[in-house]
XYZ file of C-alpha atoms in Angstrom:
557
model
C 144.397 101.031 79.291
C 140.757 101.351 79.174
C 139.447 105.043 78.772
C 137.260 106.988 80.853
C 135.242 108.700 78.083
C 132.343 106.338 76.911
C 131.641 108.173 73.842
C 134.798 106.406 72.403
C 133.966 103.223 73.495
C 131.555 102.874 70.370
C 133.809 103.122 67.988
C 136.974 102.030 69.683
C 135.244 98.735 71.021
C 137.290 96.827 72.931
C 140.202 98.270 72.330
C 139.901 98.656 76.192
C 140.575 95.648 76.251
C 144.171 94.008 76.880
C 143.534 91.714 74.559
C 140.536 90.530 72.575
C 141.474 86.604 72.729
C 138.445 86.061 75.190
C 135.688 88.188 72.967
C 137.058 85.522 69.771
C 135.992 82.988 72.316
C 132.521 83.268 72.546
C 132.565 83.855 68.737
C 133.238 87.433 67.874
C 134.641 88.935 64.777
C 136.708 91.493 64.100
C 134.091 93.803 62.969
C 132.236 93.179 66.077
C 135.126 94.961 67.914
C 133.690 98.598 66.503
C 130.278 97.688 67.670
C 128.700 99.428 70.965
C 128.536 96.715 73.784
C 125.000 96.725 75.386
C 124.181 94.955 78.724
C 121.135 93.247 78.809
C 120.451 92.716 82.474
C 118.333 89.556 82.918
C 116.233 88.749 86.046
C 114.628 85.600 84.442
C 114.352 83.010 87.327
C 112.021 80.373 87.676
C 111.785 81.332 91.713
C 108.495 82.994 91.348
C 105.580 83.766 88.551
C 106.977 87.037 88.347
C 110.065 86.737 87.215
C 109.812 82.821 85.551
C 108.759 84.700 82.158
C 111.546 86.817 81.491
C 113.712 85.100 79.652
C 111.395 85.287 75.794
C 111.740 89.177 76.681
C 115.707 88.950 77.075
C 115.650 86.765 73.908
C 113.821 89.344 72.113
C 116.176 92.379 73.443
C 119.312 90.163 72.232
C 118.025 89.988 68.858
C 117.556 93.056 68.472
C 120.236 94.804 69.529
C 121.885 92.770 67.001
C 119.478 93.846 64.407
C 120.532 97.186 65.430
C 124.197 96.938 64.685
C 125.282 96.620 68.487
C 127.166 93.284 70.573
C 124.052 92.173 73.492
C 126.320 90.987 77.240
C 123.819 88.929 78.800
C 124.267 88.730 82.484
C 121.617 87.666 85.438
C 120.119 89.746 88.639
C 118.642 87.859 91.240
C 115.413 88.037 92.769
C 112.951 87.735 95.770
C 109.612 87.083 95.899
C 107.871 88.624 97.857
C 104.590 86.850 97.576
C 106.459 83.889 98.432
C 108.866 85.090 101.328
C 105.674 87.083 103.512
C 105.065 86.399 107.069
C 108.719 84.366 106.958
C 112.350 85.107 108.002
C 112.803 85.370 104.114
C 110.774 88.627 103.519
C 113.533 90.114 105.450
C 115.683 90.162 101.949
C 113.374 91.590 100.574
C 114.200 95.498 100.710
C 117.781 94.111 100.650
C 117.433 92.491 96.935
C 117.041 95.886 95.778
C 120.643 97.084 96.758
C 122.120 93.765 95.856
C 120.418 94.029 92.268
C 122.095 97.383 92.184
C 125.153 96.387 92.309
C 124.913 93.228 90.483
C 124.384 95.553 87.420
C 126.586 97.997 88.569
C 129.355 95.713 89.413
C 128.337 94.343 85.291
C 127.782 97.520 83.799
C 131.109 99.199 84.710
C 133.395 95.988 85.934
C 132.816 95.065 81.761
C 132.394 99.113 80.799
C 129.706 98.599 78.684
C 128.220 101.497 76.552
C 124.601 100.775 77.307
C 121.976 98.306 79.447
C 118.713 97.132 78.962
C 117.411 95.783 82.640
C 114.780 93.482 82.538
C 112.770 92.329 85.954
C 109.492 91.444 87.142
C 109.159 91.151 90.996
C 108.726 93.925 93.451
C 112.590 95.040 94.032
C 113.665 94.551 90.711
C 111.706 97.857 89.464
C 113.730 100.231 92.146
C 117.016 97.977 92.055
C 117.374 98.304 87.969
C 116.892 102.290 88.547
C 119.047 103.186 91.864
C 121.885 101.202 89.473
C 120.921 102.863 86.108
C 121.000 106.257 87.886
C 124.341 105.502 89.419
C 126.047 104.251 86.095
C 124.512 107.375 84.561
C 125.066 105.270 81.414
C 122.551 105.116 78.572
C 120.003 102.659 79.841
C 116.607 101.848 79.047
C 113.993 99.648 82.051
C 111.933 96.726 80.445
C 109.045 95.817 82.465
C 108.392 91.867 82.566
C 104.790 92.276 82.670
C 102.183 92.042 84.639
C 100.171 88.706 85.684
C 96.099 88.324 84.335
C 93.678 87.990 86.724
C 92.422 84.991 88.216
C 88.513 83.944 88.634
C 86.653 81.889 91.422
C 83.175 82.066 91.173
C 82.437 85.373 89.220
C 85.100 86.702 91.400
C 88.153 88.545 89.922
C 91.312 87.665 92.332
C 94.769 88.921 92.441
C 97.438 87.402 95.276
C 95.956 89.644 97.996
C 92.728 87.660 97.513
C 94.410 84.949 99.003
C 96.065 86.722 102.141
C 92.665 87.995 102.861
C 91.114 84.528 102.094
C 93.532 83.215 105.253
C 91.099 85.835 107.858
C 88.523 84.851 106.016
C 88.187 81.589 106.352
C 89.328 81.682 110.277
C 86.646 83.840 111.045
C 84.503 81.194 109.509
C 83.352 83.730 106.912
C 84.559 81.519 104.186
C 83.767 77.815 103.434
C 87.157 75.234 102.690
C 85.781 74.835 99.022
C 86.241 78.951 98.352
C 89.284 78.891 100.268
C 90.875 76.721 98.345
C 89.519 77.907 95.053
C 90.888 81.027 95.518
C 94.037 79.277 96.613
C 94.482 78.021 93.220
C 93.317 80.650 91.141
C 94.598 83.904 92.131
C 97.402 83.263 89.781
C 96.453 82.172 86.881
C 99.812 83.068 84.830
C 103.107 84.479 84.690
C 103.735 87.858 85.098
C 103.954 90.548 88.673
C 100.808 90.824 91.093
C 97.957 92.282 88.675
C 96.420 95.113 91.394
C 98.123 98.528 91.404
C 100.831 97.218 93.915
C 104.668 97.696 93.983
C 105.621 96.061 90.640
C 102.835 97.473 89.119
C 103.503 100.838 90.455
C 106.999 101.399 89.928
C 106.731 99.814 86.178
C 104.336 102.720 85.715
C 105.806 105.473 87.425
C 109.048 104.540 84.807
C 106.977 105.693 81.520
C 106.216 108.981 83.346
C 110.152 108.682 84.596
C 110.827 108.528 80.875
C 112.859 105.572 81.030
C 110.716 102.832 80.181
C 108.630 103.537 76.815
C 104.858 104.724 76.525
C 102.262 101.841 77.246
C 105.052 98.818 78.189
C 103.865 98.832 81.999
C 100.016 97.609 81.310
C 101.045 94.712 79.169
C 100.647 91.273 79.952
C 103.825 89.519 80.424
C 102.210 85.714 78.442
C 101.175 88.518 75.477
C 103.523 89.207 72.520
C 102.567 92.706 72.161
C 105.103 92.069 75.621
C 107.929 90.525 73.757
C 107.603 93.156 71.032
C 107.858 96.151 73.519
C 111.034 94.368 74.675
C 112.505 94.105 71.388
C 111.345 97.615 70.601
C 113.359 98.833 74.057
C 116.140 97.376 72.336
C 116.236 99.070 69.365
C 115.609 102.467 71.096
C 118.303 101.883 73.508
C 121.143 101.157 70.775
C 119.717 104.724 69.268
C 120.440 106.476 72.854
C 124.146 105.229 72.805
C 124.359 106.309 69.699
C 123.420 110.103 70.719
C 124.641 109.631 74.513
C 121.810 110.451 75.853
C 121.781 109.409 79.673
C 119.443 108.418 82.642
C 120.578 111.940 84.350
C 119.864 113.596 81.428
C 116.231 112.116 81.781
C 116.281 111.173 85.758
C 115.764 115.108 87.130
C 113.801 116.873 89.692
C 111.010 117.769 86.970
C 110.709 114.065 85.954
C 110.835 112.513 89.642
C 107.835 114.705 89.995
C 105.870 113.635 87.070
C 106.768 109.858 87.923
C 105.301 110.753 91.551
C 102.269 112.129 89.643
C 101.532 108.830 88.239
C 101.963 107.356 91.292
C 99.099 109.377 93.363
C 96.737 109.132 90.496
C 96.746 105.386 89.933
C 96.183 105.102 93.461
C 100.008 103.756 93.650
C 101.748 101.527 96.697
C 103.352 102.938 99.777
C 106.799 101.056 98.772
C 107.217 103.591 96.127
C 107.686 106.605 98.608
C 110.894 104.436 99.615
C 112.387 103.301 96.086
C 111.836 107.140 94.687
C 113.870 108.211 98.045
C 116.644 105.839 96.422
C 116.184 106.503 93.081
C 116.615 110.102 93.871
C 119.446 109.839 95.904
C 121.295 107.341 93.176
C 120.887 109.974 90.403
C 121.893 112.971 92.850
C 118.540 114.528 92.823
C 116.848 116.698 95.769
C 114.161 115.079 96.904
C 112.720 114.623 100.209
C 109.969 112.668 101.987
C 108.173 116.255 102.718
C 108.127 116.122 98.603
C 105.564 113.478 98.526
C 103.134 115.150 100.582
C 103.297 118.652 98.375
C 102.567 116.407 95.555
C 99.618 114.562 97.548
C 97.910 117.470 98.205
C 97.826 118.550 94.321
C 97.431 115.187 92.604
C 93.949 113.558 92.351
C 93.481 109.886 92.489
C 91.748 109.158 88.957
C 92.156 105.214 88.871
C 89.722 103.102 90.140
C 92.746 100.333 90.595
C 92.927 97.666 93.135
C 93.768 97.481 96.037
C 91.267 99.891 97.179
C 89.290 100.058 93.817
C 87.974 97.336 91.109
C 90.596 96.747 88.330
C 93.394 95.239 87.759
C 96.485 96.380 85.656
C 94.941 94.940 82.463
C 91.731 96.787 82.331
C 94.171 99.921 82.442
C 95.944 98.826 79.546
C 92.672 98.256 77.712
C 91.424 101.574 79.144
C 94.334 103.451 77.834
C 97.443 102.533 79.905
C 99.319 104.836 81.340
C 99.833 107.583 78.674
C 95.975 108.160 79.203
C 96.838 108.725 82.595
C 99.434 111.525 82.052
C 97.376 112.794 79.170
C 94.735 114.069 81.395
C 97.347 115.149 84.271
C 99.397 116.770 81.812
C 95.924 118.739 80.432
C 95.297 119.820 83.877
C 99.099 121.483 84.285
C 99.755 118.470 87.029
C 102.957 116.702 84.967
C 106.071 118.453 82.789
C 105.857 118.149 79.604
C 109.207 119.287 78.578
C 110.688 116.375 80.468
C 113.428 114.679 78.197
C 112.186 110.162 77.513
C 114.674 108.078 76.712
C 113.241 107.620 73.158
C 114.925 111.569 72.650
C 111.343 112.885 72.496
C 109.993 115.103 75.003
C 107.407 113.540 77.174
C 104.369 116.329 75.612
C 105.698 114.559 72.158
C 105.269 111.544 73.586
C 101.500 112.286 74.275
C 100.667 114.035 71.602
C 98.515 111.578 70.071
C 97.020 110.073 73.351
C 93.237 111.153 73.446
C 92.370 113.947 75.635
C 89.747 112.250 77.450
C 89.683 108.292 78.673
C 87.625 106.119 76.205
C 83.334 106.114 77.071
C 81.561 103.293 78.958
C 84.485 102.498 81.360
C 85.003 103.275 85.205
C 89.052 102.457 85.583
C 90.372 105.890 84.505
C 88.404 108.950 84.840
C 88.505 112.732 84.189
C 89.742 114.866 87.287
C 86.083 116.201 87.545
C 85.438 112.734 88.281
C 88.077 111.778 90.256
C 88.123 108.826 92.490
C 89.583 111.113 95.446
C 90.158 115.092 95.105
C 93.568 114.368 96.384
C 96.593 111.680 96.608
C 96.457 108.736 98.701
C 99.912 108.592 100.356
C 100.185 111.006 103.286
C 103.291 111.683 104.651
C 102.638 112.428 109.021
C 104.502 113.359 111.436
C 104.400 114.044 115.690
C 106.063 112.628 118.186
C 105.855 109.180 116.770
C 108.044 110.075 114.145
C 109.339 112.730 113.760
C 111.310 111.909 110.700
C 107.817 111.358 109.044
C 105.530 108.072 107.994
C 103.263 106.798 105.445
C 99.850 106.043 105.442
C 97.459 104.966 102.660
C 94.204 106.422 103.212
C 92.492 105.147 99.773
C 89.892 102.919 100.058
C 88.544 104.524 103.867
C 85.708 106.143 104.861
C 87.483 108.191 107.949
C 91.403 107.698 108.005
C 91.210 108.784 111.783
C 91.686 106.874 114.850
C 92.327 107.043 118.709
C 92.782 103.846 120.566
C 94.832 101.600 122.956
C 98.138 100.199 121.508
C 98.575 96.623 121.237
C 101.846 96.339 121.236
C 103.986 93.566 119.486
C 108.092 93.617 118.798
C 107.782 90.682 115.484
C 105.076 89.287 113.395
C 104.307 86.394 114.248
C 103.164 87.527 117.708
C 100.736 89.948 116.215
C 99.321 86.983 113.240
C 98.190 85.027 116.344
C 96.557 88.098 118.086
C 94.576 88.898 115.262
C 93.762 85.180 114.161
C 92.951 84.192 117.486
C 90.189 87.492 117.729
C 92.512 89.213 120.301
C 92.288 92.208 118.310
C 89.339 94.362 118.833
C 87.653 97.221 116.816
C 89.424 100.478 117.763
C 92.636 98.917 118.577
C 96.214 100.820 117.444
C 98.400 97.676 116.641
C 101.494 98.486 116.997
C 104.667 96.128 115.314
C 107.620 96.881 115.717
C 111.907 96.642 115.539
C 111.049 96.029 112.137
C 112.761 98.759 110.202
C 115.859 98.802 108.291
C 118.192 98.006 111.184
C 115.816 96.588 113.258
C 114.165 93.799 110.817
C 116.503 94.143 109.310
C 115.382 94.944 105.860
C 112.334 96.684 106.644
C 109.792 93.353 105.961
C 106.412 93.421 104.374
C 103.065 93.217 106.501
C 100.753 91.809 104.296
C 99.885 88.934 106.402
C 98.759 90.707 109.377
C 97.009 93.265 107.064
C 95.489 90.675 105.230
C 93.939 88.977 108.248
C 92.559 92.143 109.542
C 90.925 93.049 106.095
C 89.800 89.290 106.073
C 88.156 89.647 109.722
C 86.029 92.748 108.728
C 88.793 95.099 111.023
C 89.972 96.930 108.303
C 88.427 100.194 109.219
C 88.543 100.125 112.513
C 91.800 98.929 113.258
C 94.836 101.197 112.864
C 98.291 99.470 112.234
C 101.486 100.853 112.740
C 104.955 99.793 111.931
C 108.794 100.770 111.174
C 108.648 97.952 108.493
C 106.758 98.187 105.135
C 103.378 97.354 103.626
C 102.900 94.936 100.723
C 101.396 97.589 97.558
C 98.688 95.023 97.816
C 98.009 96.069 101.713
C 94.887 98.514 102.128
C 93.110 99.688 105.601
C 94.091 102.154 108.282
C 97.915 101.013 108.341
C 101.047 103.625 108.527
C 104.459 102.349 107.746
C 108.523 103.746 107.226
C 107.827 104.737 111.171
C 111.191 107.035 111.248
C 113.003 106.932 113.485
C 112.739 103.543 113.837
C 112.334 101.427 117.010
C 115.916 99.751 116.814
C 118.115 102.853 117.168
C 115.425 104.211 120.127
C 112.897 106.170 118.083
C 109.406 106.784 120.026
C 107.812 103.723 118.925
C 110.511 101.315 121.015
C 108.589 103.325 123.923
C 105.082 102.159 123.505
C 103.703 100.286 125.829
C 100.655 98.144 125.910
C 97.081 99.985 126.314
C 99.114 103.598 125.717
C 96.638 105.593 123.908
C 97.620 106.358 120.429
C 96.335 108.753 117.488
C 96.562 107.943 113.416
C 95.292 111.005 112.003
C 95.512 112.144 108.047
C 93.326 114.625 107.957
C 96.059 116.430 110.467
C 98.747 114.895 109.342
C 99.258 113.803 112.862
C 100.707 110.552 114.296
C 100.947 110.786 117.977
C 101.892 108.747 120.994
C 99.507 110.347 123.842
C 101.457 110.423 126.432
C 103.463 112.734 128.806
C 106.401 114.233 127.350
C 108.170 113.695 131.140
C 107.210 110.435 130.719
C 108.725 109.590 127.414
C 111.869 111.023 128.572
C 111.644 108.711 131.879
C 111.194 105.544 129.161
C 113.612 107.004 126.872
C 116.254 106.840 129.579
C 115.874 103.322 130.409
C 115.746 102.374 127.056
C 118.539 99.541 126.113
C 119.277 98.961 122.717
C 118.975 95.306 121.369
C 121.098 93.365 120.289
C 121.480 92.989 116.128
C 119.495 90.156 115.192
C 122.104 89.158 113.249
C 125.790 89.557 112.656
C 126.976 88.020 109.424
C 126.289 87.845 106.151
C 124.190 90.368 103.758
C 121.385 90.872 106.264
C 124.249 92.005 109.306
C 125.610 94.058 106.444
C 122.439 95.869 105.353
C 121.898 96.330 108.984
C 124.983 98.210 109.796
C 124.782 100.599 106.149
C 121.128 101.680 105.752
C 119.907 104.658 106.412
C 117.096 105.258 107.819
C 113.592 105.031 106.035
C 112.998 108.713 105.700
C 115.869 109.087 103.524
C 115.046 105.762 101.591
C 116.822 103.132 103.355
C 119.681 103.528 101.058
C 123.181 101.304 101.995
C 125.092 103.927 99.777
């Protein structure tokens, strides 16, 4: 019978094994049989840019494991893109590729009770899925990063993917000729690798150095670069070493760390998404952690990168400006991150630093000092009132007055609200409000970065608040509050907007408020009628009827 205790399995092999005829098959030795067995958890796929250069990285993390005296079990995770599924039915699977990623290396990982894994992914989901299952496992496990894209260039202009949502309102408004339109079209991405701004991919791969389970500087790289393939290799090696002394993600995954991987977050100016996947990530490695735990590190944690989608760079000029490890270097200084947090390479994370320069390098704007900092505090503000009383998040980077009063235009999917705001229905000082869009509702919670995009593109991104019970895009900037909890599907307040109602966004206060009567919310809160599920089979009906609600990180399990 197999045994329970890992420890043995590295010298006992698969002796867990009935019988060893199907190991001889794919040409194993004897000898092989007293080697660890490490996972290496590929999301290579050629379904979008993100993801279609993973596989050099897997080849490299085979090899060396090898090298390192341990058996590599190669086995896929799929993938959604995101950039490719927005403003369709597909986005929708998008939140729900994270849990099925989970348990595709779950289901691997112990189904084949292998001593260690090495997950490799590019796109959005693959980031939060590889961590929910590498803190459920709790088996030595190390996160490789595929990379992010280089930026693309129209016309002196540097362009990442949200250059082309925004091109969309652009060129309706007739602000944009058909020439740029299209050059941006075909030069936002110029090469593989995950959206290059300081979105989701971009943000979670960087949050997982200060995590300590991805190693120092392997979020900033390039995916087409072999300083890439050599980081994956490296991951290799230093997960074989881990097996070797046991030491696993809960060992590393802890209250301390969460916080100095939120730190990151609110300093490089981070995406909204990652208030959700930390919620998981939290709850997968049996952590306490709330959503109120986002705001109490908001209101300590300056904003010191100047990163798009509210500042200038891209994820390249922070490698070049000192990567992340500058970043925590100057936090760290400051007393804002724990150094005694255990990495996965065994060193502490202050060890880890050590040698990092106390100050970013002269003559460059993308990571500065905290006497310099881009914003005194974080950019993600948690609100709350009687529009959601579980809480919300709003990004207020990138505005010049993150308050706003104004009649609700109210629209229950997104394609309603795209032709609203193409067709110039939306005025300044409009509330838009989207919604049944959450995790039951949507289901899966889908991305707004189309109707964001076309407000930015219009010149409405500062005087237009959006809310919604879905998500934003990492790429999505402008007065917009998402993770509306409760959400509209099981009869939280914003099911009981109605058009014109006044509404207030307000982060200064905190505040998100429907202004109206309290008598008559109760009177629409009675005749309120639940809708019917959107749909009732397969992995969307199933996501529908296990996640929780947003506030506690839309988690099936």
């Amino acid at each position: 019978m197999a045994s329970n205790d890992r420890s043995k399995n590295i010298t006992e092999g698969v002796n867990r094994s009935p019988n060893r005829s199907m190991y001889y098959a794919m040409g194993y030795k004897k000898e092989d049989f007293s080697k660890p067995m490490i996972g290496i958890a590929n999301g290579h796929s050629t379904i979008t840019p993100c993801n279609s250069g993973l596989q050099k990285l897997a080849d490299a993390a085979i090899e060396a494991t090898k090298a390192a005296g341990a058996n590599p079990q190669v086995f896929g995770t799929p993938t959604i893109s995101d950039g490719m599924s927005m403003g369709t039915e597909g986005m929708k699977y998008s939140l729900i590729s994270r849990e099925v990623i989970a348990d595709c290396i779950e289901t691997c990982v112990q189904g084949q009770w292998l001593d260690g894994c090495v997950v490799i992914g590019g796109c959005d989901k693959n980031m939060p899925g590889g961590m929910i299952a590498i803190a459920r496992t709790n088996v030595p496990s190390i996160y490789v990063y595929g990379g992010t894209i280089k930026p693309g260039h129209w016309k002196g202009q540097t362009l990442t993917i949200v250059s082309a949502f925004e091109a969309v309102g652009q060129f309706t408004a007739g602000k944009m000729s058909e020439e740029d339109f299209e050059g941006v079209e075909r030069n936002a991405c110029p090469t593989t690798g995950s959206c290059g701004g300081m979105f989701t991919a971009n943000t979670m791969s960087s949050s997982f150095e200060a995590l300590g389970m991805s190693l120092m500087y392997s979020s900033t790289m390039a995916n087409p670069d072999d300083e890439k393939t050599q980081s994956s290799a490296e991951s290799a090696r230093v997960l074989v070493e881990a097996v070797k002394k046991n030491l696993r993600p809960r060992d590393i995954i802890t209250r301390k760390s969460i916080e100095n991987a939120v730190a990151v977050i609110m300093a490089t100016g981070g995406s909204t998404n990652a208030v959700l996947h930390y919620l998981a990530i939290a709850h997968a490695a049996e952590v306490e952690w709330t959503i109120d735990d986002f705001e109490r590190m908001r209101q300590k944690i300056p904003v010191i990168c100047n990163l798009k989608p509210s500042g200038e760079y891209v994820a390249t000029d922070l490698h070049q400006a000192g990567g992340v490890p500058q970043v925590m270097k100057i936090l760290l200084n400051a007393g804002l991150m724990h150094g005694d947090c255990m990495t996965i390479t065994g060193k502490t994370l202050a060890e880890e630093l050590k040698n990092v320069p106390d100050q970013p390098p002269a003559g460059q704007d993308v990571i500065r000092t905290i006497d310099k900092a881009v914003y005194k505090q974080g950019h993600l503000a948690i609100l709350k009132g009687n529009l959601a009383t579980e809480g919300c998040v709003a990004k207020i980077s990138g505005l010049k007055n993150p308050v706003i009063t104004g009649p609700a235009r109210v629209f229950d999917d997104e394609p309603a609200a795209m032709e609203a705001i193409i067709s110039d229905k939306i005025k300044p000082g409009d509330v838009v409000v989207l919604r049944y869009l959450g995790p039951k509702g949507g289901p899966g919670m889908p991305e707004m970065l189309s109707p964001t995009s076309a407000l930015i593109g219009k010149g409405l991104g500062e005087s237009v608040g959006l809310i919604t019970d879905g998500r934003f895009s990492g790429a999505t900037w402008g007065m917009v509050v998402g993770h509306v909890a409760p959400e509209a599907f099981v009869g939280g307040t914003i099911a009981l907007v109605h058009e014109g109602d006044s509404v207030t966004i307000d982060a200064h206060k905190l505040l998100i408020q429907l202004n109206v009567p309290e008598d008559e919310i109760a009177r629409r809160r009675a005749a309120w009628k639940a809708p019917e599920p959107r749909y009732t089979r397969g992995v969307l009906s199933k996501f529908a009827k296990l996640a929780s609600t947003a506030s506690k990180g839309a988690v099936t399990g």
